[in-house]
Tab-separated table of C-alpha atoms in Angstrom:
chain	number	residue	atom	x	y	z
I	1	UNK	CA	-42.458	39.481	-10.637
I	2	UNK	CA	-39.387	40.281	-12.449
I	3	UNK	CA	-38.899	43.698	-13.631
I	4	UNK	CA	-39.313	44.287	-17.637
I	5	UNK	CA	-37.170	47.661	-18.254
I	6	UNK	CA	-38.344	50.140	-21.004
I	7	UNK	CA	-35.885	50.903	-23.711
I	8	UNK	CA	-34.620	54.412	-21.747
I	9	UNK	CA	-34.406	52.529	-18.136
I	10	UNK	CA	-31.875	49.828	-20.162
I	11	UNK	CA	-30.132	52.666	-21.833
I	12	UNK	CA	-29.724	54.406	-18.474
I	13	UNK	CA	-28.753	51.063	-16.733
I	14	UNK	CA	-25.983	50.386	-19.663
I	15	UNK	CA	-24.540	54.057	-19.390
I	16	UNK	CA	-23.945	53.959	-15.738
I	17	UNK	CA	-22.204	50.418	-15.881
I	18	UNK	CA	-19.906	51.745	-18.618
I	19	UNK	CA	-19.386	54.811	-17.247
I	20	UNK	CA	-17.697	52.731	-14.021
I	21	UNK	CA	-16.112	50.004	-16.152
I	22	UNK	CA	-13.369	52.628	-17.197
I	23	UNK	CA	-11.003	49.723	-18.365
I	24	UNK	CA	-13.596	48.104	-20.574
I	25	UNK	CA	-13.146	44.950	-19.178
I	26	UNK	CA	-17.246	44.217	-19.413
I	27	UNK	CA	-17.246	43.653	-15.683
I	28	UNK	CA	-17.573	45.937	-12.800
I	29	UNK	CA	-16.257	44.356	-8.794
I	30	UNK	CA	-18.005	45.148	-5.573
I	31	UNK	CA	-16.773	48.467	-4.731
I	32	UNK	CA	-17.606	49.409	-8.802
I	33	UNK	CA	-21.305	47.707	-8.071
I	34	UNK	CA	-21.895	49.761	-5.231
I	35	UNK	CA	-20.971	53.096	-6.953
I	36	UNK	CA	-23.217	51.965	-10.219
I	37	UNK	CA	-25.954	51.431	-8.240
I	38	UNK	CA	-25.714	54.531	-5.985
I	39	UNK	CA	-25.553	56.454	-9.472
I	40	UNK	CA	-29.058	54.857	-10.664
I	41	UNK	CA	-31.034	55.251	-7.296
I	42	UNK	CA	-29.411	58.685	-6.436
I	43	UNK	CA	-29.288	57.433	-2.867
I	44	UNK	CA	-26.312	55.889	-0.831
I	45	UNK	CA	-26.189	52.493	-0.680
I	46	UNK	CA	-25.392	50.110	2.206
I	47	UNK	CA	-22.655	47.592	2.545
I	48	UNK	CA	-25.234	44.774	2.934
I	49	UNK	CA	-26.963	45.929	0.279
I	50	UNK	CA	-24.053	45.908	-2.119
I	51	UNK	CA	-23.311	42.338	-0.542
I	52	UNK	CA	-26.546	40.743	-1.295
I	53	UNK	CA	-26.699	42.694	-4.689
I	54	UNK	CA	-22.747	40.362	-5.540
I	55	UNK	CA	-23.971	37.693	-3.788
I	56	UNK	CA	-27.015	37.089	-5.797
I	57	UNK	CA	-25.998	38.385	-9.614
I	58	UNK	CA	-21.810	36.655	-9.095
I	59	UNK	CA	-22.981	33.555	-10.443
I	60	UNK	CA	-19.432	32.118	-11.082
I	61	UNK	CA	-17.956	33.557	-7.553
I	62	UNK	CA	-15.619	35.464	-9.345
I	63	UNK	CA	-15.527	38.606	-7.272
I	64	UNK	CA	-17.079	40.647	-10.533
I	65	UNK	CA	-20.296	41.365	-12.898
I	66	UNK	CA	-20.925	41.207	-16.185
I	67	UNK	CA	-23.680	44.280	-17.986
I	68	UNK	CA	-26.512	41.061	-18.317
I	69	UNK	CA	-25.900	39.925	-14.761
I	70	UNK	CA	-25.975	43.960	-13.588
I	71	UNK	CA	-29.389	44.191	-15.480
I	72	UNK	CA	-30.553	40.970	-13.663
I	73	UNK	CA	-29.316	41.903	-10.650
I	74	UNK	CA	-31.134	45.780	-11.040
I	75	UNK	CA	-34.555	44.022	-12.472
I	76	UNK	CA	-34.731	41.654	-9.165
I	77	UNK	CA	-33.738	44.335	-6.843
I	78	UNK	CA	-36.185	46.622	-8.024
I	79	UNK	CA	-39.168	44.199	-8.088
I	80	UNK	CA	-38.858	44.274	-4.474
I	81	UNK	CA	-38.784	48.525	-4.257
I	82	UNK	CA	-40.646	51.580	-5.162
I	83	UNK	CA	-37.177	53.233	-4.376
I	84	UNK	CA	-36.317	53.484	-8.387
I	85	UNK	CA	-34.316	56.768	-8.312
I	86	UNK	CA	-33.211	57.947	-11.946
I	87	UNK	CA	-35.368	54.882	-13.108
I	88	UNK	CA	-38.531	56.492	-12.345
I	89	UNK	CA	-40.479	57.331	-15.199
I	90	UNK	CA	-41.965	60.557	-15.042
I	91	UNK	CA	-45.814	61.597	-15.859
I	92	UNK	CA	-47.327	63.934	-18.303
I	93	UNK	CA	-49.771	65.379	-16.212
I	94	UNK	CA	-51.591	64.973	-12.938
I	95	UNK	CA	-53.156	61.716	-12.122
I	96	UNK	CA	-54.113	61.197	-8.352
I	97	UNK	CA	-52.593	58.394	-6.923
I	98	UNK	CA	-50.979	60.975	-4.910
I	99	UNK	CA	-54.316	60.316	-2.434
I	100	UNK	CA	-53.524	56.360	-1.899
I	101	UNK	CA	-52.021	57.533	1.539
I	102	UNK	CA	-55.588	59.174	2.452
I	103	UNK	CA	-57.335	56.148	1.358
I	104	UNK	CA	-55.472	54.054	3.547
I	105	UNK	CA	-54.939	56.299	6.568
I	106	UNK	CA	-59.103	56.535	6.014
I	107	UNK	CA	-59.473	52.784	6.087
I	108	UNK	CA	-56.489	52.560	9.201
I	109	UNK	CA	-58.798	55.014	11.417
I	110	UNK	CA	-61.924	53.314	10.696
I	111	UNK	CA	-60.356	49.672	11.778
I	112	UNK	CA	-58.014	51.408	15.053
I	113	UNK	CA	-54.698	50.582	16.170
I	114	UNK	CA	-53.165	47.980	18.268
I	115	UNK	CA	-50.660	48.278	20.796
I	116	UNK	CA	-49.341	45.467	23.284
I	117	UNK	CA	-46.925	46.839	26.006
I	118	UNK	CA	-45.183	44.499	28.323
I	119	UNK	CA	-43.268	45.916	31.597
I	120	UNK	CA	-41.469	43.674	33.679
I	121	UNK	CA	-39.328	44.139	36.814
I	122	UNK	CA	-39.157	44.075	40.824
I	123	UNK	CA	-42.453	45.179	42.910
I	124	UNK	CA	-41.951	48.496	44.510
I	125	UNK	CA	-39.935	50.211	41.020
I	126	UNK	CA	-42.619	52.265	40.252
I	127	UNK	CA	-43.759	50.025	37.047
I	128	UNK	CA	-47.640	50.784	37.244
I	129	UNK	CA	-46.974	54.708	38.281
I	130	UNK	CA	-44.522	54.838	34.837
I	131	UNK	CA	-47.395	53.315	32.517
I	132	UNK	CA	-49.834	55.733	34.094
I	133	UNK	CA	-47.813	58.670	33.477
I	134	UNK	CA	-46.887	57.103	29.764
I	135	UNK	CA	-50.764	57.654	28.656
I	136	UNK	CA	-51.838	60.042	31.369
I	137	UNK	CA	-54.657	57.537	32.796
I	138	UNK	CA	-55.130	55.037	35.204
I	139	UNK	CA	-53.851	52.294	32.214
I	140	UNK	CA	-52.112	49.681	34.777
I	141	UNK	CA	-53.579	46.564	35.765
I	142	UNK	CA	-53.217	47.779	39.537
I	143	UNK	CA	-54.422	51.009	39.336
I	144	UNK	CA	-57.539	49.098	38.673
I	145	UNK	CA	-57.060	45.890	40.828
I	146	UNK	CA	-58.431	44.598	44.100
I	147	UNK	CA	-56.288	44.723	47.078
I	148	UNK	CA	-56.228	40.970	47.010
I	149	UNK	CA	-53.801	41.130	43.647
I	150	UNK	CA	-51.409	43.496	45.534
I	151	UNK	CA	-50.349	40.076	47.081
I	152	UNK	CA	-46.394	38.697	45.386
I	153	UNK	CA	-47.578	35.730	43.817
I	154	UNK	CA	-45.569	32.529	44.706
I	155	UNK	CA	-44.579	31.996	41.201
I	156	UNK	CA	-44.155	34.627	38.031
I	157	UNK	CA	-47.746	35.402	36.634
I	158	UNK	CA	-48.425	37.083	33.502
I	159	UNK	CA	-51.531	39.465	33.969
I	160	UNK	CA	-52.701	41.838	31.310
I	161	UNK	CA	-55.692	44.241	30.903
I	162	UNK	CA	-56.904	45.979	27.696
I	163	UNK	CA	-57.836	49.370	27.355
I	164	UNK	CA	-59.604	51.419	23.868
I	165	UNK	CA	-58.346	54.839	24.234
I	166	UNK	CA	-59.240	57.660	21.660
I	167	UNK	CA	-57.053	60.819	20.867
I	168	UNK	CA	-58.582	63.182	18.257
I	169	UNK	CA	-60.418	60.647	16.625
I	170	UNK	CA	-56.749	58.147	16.603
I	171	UNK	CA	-58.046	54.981	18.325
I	172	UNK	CA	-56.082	52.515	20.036
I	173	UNK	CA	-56.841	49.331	21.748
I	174	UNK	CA	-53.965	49.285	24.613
I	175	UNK	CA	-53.009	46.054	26.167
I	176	UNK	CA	-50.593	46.537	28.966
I	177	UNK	CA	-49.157	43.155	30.556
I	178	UNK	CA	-47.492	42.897	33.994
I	179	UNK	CA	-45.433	40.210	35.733
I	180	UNK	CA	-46.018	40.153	39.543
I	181	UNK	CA	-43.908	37.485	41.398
I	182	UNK	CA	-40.432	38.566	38.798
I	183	UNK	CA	-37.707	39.219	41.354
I	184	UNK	CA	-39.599	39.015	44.428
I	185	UNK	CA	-38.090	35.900	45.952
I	186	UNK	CA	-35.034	34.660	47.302
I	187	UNK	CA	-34.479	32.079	44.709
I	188	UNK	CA	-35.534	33.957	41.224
I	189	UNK	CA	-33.115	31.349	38.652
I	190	UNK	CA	-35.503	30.614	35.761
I	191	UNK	CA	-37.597	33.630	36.586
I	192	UNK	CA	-37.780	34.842	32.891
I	193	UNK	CA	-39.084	31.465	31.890
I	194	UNK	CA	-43.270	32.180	32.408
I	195	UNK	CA	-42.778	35.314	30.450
I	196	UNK	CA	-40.750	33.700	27.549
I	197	UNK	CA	-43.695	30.865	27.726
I	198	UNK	CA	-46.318	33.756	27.548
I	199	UNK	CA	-44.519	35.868	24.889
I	200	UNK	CA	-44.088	32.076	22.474
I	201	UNK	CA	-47.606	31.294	22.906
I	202	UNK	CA	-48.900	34.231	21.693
I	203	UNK	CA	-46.700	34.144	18.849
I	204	UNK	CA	-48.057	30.632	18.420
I	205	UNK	CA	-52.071	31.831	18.404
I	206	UNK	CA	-50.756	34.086	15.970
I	207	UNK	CA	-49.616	31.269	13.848
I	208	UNK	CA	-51.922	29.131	13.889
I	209	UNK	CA	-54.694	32.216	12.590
I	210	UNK	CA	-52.401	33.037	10.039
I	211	UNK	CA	-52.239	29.350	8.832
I	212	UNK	CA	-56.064	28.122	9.620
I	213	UNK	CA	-57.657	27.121	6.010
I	214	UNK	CA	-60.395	29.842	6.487
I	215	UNK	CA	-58.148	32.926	7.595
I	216	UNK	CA	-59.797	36.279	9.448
I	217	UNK	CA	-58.967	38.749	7.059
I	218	UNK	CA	-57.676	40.958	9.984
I	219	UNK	CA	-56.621	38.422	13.014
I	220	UNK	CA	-56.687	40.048	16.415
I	221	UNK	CA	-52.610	40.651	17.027
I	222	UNK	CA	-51.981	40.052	21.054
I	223	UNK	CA	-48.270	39.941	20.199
I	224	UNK	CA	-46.058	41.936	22.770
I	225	UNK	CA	-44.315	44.841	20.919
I	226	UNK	CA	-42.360	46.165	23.869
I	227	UNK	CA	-41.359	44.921	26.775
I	228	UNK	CA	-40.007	47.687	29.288
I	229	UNK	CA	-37.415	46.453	31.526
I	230	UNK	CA	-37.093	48.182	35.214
I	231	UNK	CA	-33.564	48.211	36.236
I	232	UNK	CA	-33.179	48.783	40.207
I	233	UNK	CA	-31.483	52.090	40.898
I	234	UNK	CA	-28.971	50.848	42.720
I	235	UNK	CA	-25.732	52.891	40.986
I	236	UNK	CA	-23.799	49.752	41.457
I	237	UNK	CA	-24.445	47.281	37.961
I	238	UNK	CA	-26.997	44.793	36.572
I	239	UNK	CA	-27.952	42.474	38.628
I	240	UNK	CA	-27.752	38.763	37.294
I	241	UNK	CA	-31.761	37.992	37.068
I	242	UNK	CA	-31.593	41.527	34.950
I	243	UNK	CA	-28.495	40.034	33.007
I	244	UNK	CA	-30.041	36.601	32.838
I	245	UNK	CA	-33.982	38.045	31.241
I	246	UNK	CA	-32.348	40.462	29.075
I	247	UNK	CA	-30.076	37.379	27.529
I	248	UNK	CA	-33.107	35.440	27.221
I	249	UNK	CA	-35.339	37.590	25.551
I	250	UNK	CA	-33.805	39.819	23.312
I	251	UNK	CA	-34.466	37.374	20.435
I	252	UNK	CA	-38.279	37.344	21.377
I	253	UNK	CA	-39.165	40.729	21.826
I	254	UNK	CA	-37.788	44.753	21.765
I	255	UNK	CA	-36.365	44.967	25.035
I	256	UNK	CA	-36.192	48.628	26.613
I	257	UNK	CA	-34.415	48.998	30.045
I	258	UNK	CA	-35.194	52.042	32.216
I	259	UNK	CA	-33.670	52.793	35.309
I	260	UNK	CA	-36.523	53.386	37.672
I	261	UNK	CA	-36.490	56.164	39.949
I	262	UNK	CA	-34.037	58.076	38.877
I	263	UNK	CA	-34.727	60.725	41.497
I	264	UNK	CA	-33.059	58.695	43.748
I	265	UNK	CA	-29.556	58.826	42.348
I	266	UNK	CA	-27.734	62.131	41.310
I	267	UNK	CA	-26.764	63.214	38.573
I	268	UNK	CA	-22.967	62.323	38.885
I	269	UNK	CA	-24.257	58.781	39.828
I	270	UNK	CA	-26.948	58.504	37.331
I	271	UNK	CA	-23.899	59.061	35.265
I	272	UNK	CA	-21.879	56.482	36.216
I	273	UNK	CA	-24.237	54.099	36.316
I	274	UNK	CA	-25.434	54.502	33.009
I	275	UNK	CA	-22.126	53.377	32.000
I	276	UNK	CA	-21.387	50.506	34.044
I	277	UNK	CA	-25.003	49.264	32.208
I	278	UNK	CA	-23.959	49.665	28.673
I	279	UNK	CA	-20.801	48.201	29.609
I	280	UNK	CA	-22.613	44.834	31.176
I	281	UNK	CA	-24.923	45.164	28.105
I	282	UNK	CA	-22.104	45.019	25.272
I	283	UNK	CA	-20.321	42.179	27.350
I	284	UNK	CA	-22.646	39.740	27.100
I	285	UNK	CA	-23.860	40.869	23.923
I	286	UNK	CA	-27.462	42.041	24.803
I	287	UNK	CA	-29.791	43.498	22.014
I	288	UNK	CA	-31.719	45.953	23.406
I	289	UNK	CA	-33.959	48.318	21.180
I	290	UNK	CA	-33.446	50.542	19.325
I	291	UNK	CA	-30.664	48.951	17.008
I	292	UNK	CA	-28.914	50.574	14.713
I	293	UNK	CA	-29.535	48.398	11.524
I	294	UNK	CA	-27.396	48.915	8.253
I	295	UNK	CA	-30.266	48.209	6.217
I	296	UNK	CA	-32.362	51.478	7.540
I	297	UNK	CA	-31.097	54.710	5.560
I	298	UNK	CA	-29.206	57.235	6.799
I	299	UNK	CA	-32.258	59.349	9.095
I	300	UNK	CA	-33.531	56.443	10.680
I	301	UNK	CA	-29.790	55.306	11.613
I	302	UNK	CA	-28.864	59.312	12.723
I	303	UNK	CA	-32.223	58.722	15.276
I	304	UNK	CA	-31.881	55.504	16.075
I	305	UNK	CA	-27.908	55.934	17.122
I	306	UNK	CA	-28.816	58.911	19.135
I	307	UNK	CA	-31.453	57.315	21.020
I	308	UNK	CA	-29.185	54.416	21.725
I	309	UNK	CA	-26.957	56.666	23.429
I	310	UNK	CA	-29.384	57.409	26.039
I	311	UNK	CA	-29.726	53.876	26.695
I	312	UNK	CA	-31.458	53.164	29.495
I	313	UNK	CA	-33.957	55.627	30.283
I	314	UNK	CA	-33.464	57.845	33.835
I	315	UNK	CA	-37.191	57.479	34.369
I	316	UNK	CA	-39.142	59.244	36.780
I	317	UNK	CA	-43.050	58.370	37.223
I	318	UNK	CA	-45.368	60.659	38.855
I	319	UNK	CA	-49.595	60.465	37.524
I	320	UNK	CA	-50.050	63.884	40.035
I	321	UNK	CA	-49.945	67.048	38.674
I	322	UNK	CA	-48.289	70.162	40.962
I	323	UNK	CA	-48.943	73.585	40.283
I	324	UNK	CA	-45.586	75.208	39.468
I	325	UNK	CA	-45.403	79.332	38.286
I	326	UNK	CA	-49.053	79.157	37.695
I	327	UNK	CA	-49.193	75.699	35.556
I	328	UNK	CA	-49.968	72.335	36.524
I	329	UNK	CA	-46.947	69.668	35.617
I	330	UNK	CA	-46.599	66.509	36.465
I	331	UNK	CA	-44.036	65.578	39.290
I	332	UNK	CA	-43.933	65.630	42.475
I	333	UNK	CA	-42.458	67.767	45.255
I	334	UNK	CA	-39.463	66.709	48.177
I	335	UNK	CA	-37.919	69.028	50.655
I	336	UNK	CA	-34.995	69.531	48.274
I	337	UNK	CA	-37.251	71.026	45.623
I	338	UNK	CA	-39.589	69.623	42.606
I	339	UNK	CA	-39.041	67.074	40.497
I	340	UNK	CA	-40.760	67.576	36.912
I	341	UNK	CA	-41.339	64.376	35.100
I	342	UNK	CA	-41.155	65.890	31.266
I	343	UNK	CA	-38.183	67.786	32.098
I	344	UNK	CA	-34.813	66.969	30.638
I	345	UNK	CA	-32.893	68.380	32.649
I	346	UNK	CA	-34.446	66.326	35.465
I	347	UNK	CA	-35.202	62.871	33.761
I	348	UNK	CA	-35.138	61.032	30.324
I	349	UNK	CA	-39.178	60.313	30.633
I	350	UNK	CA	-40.149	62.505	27.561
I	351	UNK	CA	-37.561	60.498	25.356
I	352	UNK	CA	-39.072	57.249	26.374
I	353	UNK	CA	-42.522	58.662	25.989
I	354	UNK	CA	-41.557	59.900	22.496
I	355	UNK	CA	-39.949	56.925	21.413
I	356	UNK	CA	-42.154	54.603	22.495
I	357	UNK	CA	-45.682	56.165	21.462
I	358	UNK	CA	-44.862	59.386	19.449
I	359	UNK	CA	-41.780	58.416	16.533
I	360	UNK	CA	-41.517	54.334	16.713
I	361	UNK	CA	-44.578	52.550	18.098
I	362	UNK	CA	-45.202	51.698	14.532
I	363	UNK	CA	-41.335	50.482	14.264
I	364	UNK	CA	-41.947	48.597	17.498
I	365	UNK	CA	-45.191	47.049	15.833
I	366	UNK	CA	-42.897	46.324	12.486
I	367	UNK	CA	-39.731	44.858	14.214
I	368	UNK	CA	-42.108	42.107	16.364
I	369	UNK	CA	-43.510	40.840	13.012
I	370	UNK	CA	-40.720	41.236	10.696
I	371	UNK	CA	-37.807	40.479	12.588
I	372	UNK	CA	-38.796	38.649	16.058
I	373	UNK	CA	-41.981	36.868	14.810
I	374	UNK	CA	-40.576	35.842	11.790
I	375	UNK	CA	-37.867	34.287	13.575
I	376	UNK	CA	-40.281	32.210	15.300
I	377	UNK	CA	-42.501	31.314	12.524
I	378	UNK	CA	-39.497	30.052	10.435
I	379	UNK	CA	-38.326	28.045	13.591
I	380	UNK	CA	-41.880	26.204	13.508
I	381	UNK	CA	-42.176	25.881	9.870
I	382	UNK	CA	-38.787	23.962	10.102
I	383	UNK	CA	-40.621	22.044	13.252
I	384	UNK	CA	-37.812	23.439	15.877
I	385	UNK	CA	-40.481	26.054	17.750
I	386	UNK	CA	-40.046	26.316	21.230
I	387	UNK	CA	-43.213	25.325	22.515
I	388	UNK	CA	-45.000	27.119	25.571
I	389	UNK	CA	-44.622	24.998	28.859
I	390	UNK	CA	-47.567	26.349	30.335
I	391	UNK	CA	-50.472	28.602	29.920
I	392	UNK	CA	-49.466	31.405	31.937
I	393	UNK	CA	-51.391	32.656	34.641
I	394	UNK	CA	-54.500	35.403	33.489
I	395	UNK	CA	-55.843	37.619	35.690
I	396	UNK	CA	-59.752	38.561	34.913
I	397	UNK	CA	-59.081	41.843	33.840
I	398	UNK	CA	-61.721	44.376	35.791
I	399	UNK	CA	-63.582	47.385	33.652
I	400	UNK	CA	-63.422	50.997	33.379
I	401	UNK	CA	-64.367	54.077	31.751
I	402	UNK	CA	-60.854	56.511	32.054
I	403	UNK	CA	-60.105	59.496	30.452
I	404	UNK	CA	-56.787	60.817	28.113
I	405	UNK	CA	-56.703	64.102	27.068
I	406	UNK	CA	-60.470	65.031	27.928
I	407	UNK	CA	-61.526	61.828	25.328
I	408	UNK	CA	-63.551	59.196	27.176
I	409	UNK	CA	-61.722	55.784	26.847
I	410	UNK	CA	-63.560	52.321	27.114
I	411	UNK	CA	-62.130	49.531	29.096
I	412	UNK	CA	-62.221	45.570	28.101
I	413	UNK	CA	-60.287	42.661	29.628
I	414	UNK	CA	-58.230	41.337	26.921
């Protein structure tokens, strides 16, 4: 719906174009658009922005606006924002839409949250121990397994188990995926392949609920929103299966790589290590998350850049807590001393944690269906999908009643 201005918002909108078009020429150029804008929505405004903004109102390609194609360009750009700056017009009084945030966080607790988690990486990294620790329960497929699934599968299986957990009165339904068999074999080429499969066909179920005739109002999202990626700690570089997964997948899903077991590197090495990754990472181009986007505004880029500097994660796992000056931490005690997993000084695990469930598991949730789902809907729309070679491998999921933060926490296979 396009935008119909009131007789102030035009009045507003023609004194900041004239008060950049200091020639009088009746046109403003790029860098002029970007400063006329900036001036209405009293908010910087970025490059790509300001490009789409030309792109769509320079109807001749001249390089330059007229004052009816700024007002076009302001009405359509607006339609698609509540971000209206000095075009806001103010009330008279109280009215109470100021509760539509209540209503909805009302209705979001009632209905409970969804979370998909996906880690991947060589047996023996300390992948289940990590997820553990993450939500302080026994979360991980083999914390709850037989002993006949602690057996490397011959082939990459995908294996996934669902959990409802409930923190003061926040529910969340929890569905952490595994990938036994990845890495364990002498010959690993194509070893990203069953998880790329899993990861398309639920994007694919996804689909086809969205596009049945008779639609569930709220369809059941098994979409993976993270995928954490165990790097070896072997101070050296990435491997090339790492290399190879990452390449393949960082269009399909958020991608976070950890080094796992950082305990067993020092500090010097950790170091150096860390560098020789990001170094692999920006040669071959790898998008791992977060990503700094131009289109976020300036607090989400300050958080997200910092957090990509700590890319990846020193992790440390440890589900055991150890009394330490009278208070039980988690960690876990060698003859050199103790190691405390939510210590900063001693590992990056609390800035994974907080990333991943405290400041962006709703970004996480936003980026799979904006940016990575999309990608894949638009792909099958134009018929060009890629489809799922197989239906991966699904482990019945076994039941259990487990415990975070004193809450009791229900247990379903997914």
């Amino acid at each position: 719906m396009v935008v119909q201005f009131t007789s102030q918002q035009e009045k507003a909108i023609e004194q900041a174009f004239n008060s950049i078009d200091t020639d009088h020429s009746g046109s403003i150029d790029r860098d002029e658009l970007g400063t006329a804008v900036q001036k209405l929505l009293d908010r910087k405004v970025t490059d790509a922005e300001v490009d789409e903004m030309l792109a769509k109102a320079d109807s001749d390609r001249s390089g330059s606006i007229s004052l009816d194609e700024f007002k076009a360009m302001m009405a359509d750009h607006l339609s698609r924002s509540t971000n209206w700056g000095k075009l806001r017009t103010a009330l008279g009084g109280y009215v109470g839409f100021d509760q539509l945030q209540q209503q909805q966080n009302r209705k979001a607790m009632k209905r409970g949250f969804q979370f998909n988690l996906m880690v991947v990486g060589e047996s023996g990294l300390g992948k289940s121990t990590l997820v553990n620790t993450l939500f302080r329960s026994k979360i991980a497929r083999s914390t709850l397994a037989g002993a006949e699934d602690a057996k490397i599968p011959k082939t990459v299986e995908i294996h996934s188990v669902s959990h409802v957990i409930e923190e003061k009165n926040v529910r969340l339904r929890l569905t952490v995926s595994d990938t036994p068999g990845f890495g364990d074999h002498i010959n690993n080429d194509g070893s990203w392949q069953p998880i790329l499969d899993h990861i398309n066909k639920l994007n694919e179920k996804y689909f086809a609920d969205e596009s049945a005739v008779v639609r569930n109002i709220a369809p059941v999202d098994s979409r993976i929103h993270a995928c954490i990626y165990f790097i070896a700690p072997t101070g050296h570089s990435l491997k090339p299966i790492d290399i190879e997964f990452m390449k393949k997948l960082d269009k399909s899903v958020n991608i976070i790589p950890v080094i796992a077991k950082a305990d067993t590197l020092t500090l010097e090495e950790r170091a150096a290590f860390k560098e020789r990754i990001v170094e692999d990472l920006d040669q071959h181009a790898i998008n791992v998350y977060p990503n700094v986007n131009e289109d976020d505004d300036e607090e989400d880029k300050a958080i997200n850049s910092k957090l990509s500097e700590l890319l990846p994660f020193a992790v440390i796992g440890s589900d055991k807590e150890v009394i330490v000056n009278g208070q039980g931490v988690l960690g876990r005690k060698t003859k050199w001393g103790f190691i405390e997993v939510e210590n900063k000084d001693h590992c990056e695990f609390s800035n994974l944690r907080d990333m991943l469930i405290r400041t962006h598991m709703q970004d996480l949730i936003d980026v799979t269906h904006f940016t990575h789902y999309e990608k894949f809907r638009a792909a099958k729309l134009r018929g060009g999908a890629p489809a799922p070679a197989a239906a991966p491998a699904q482990a019945a999921a076994p039941k259990a009643v487990v415990k975070v933060g004193g809450n009791s926490v229900a247990d379903s296979s997914i």
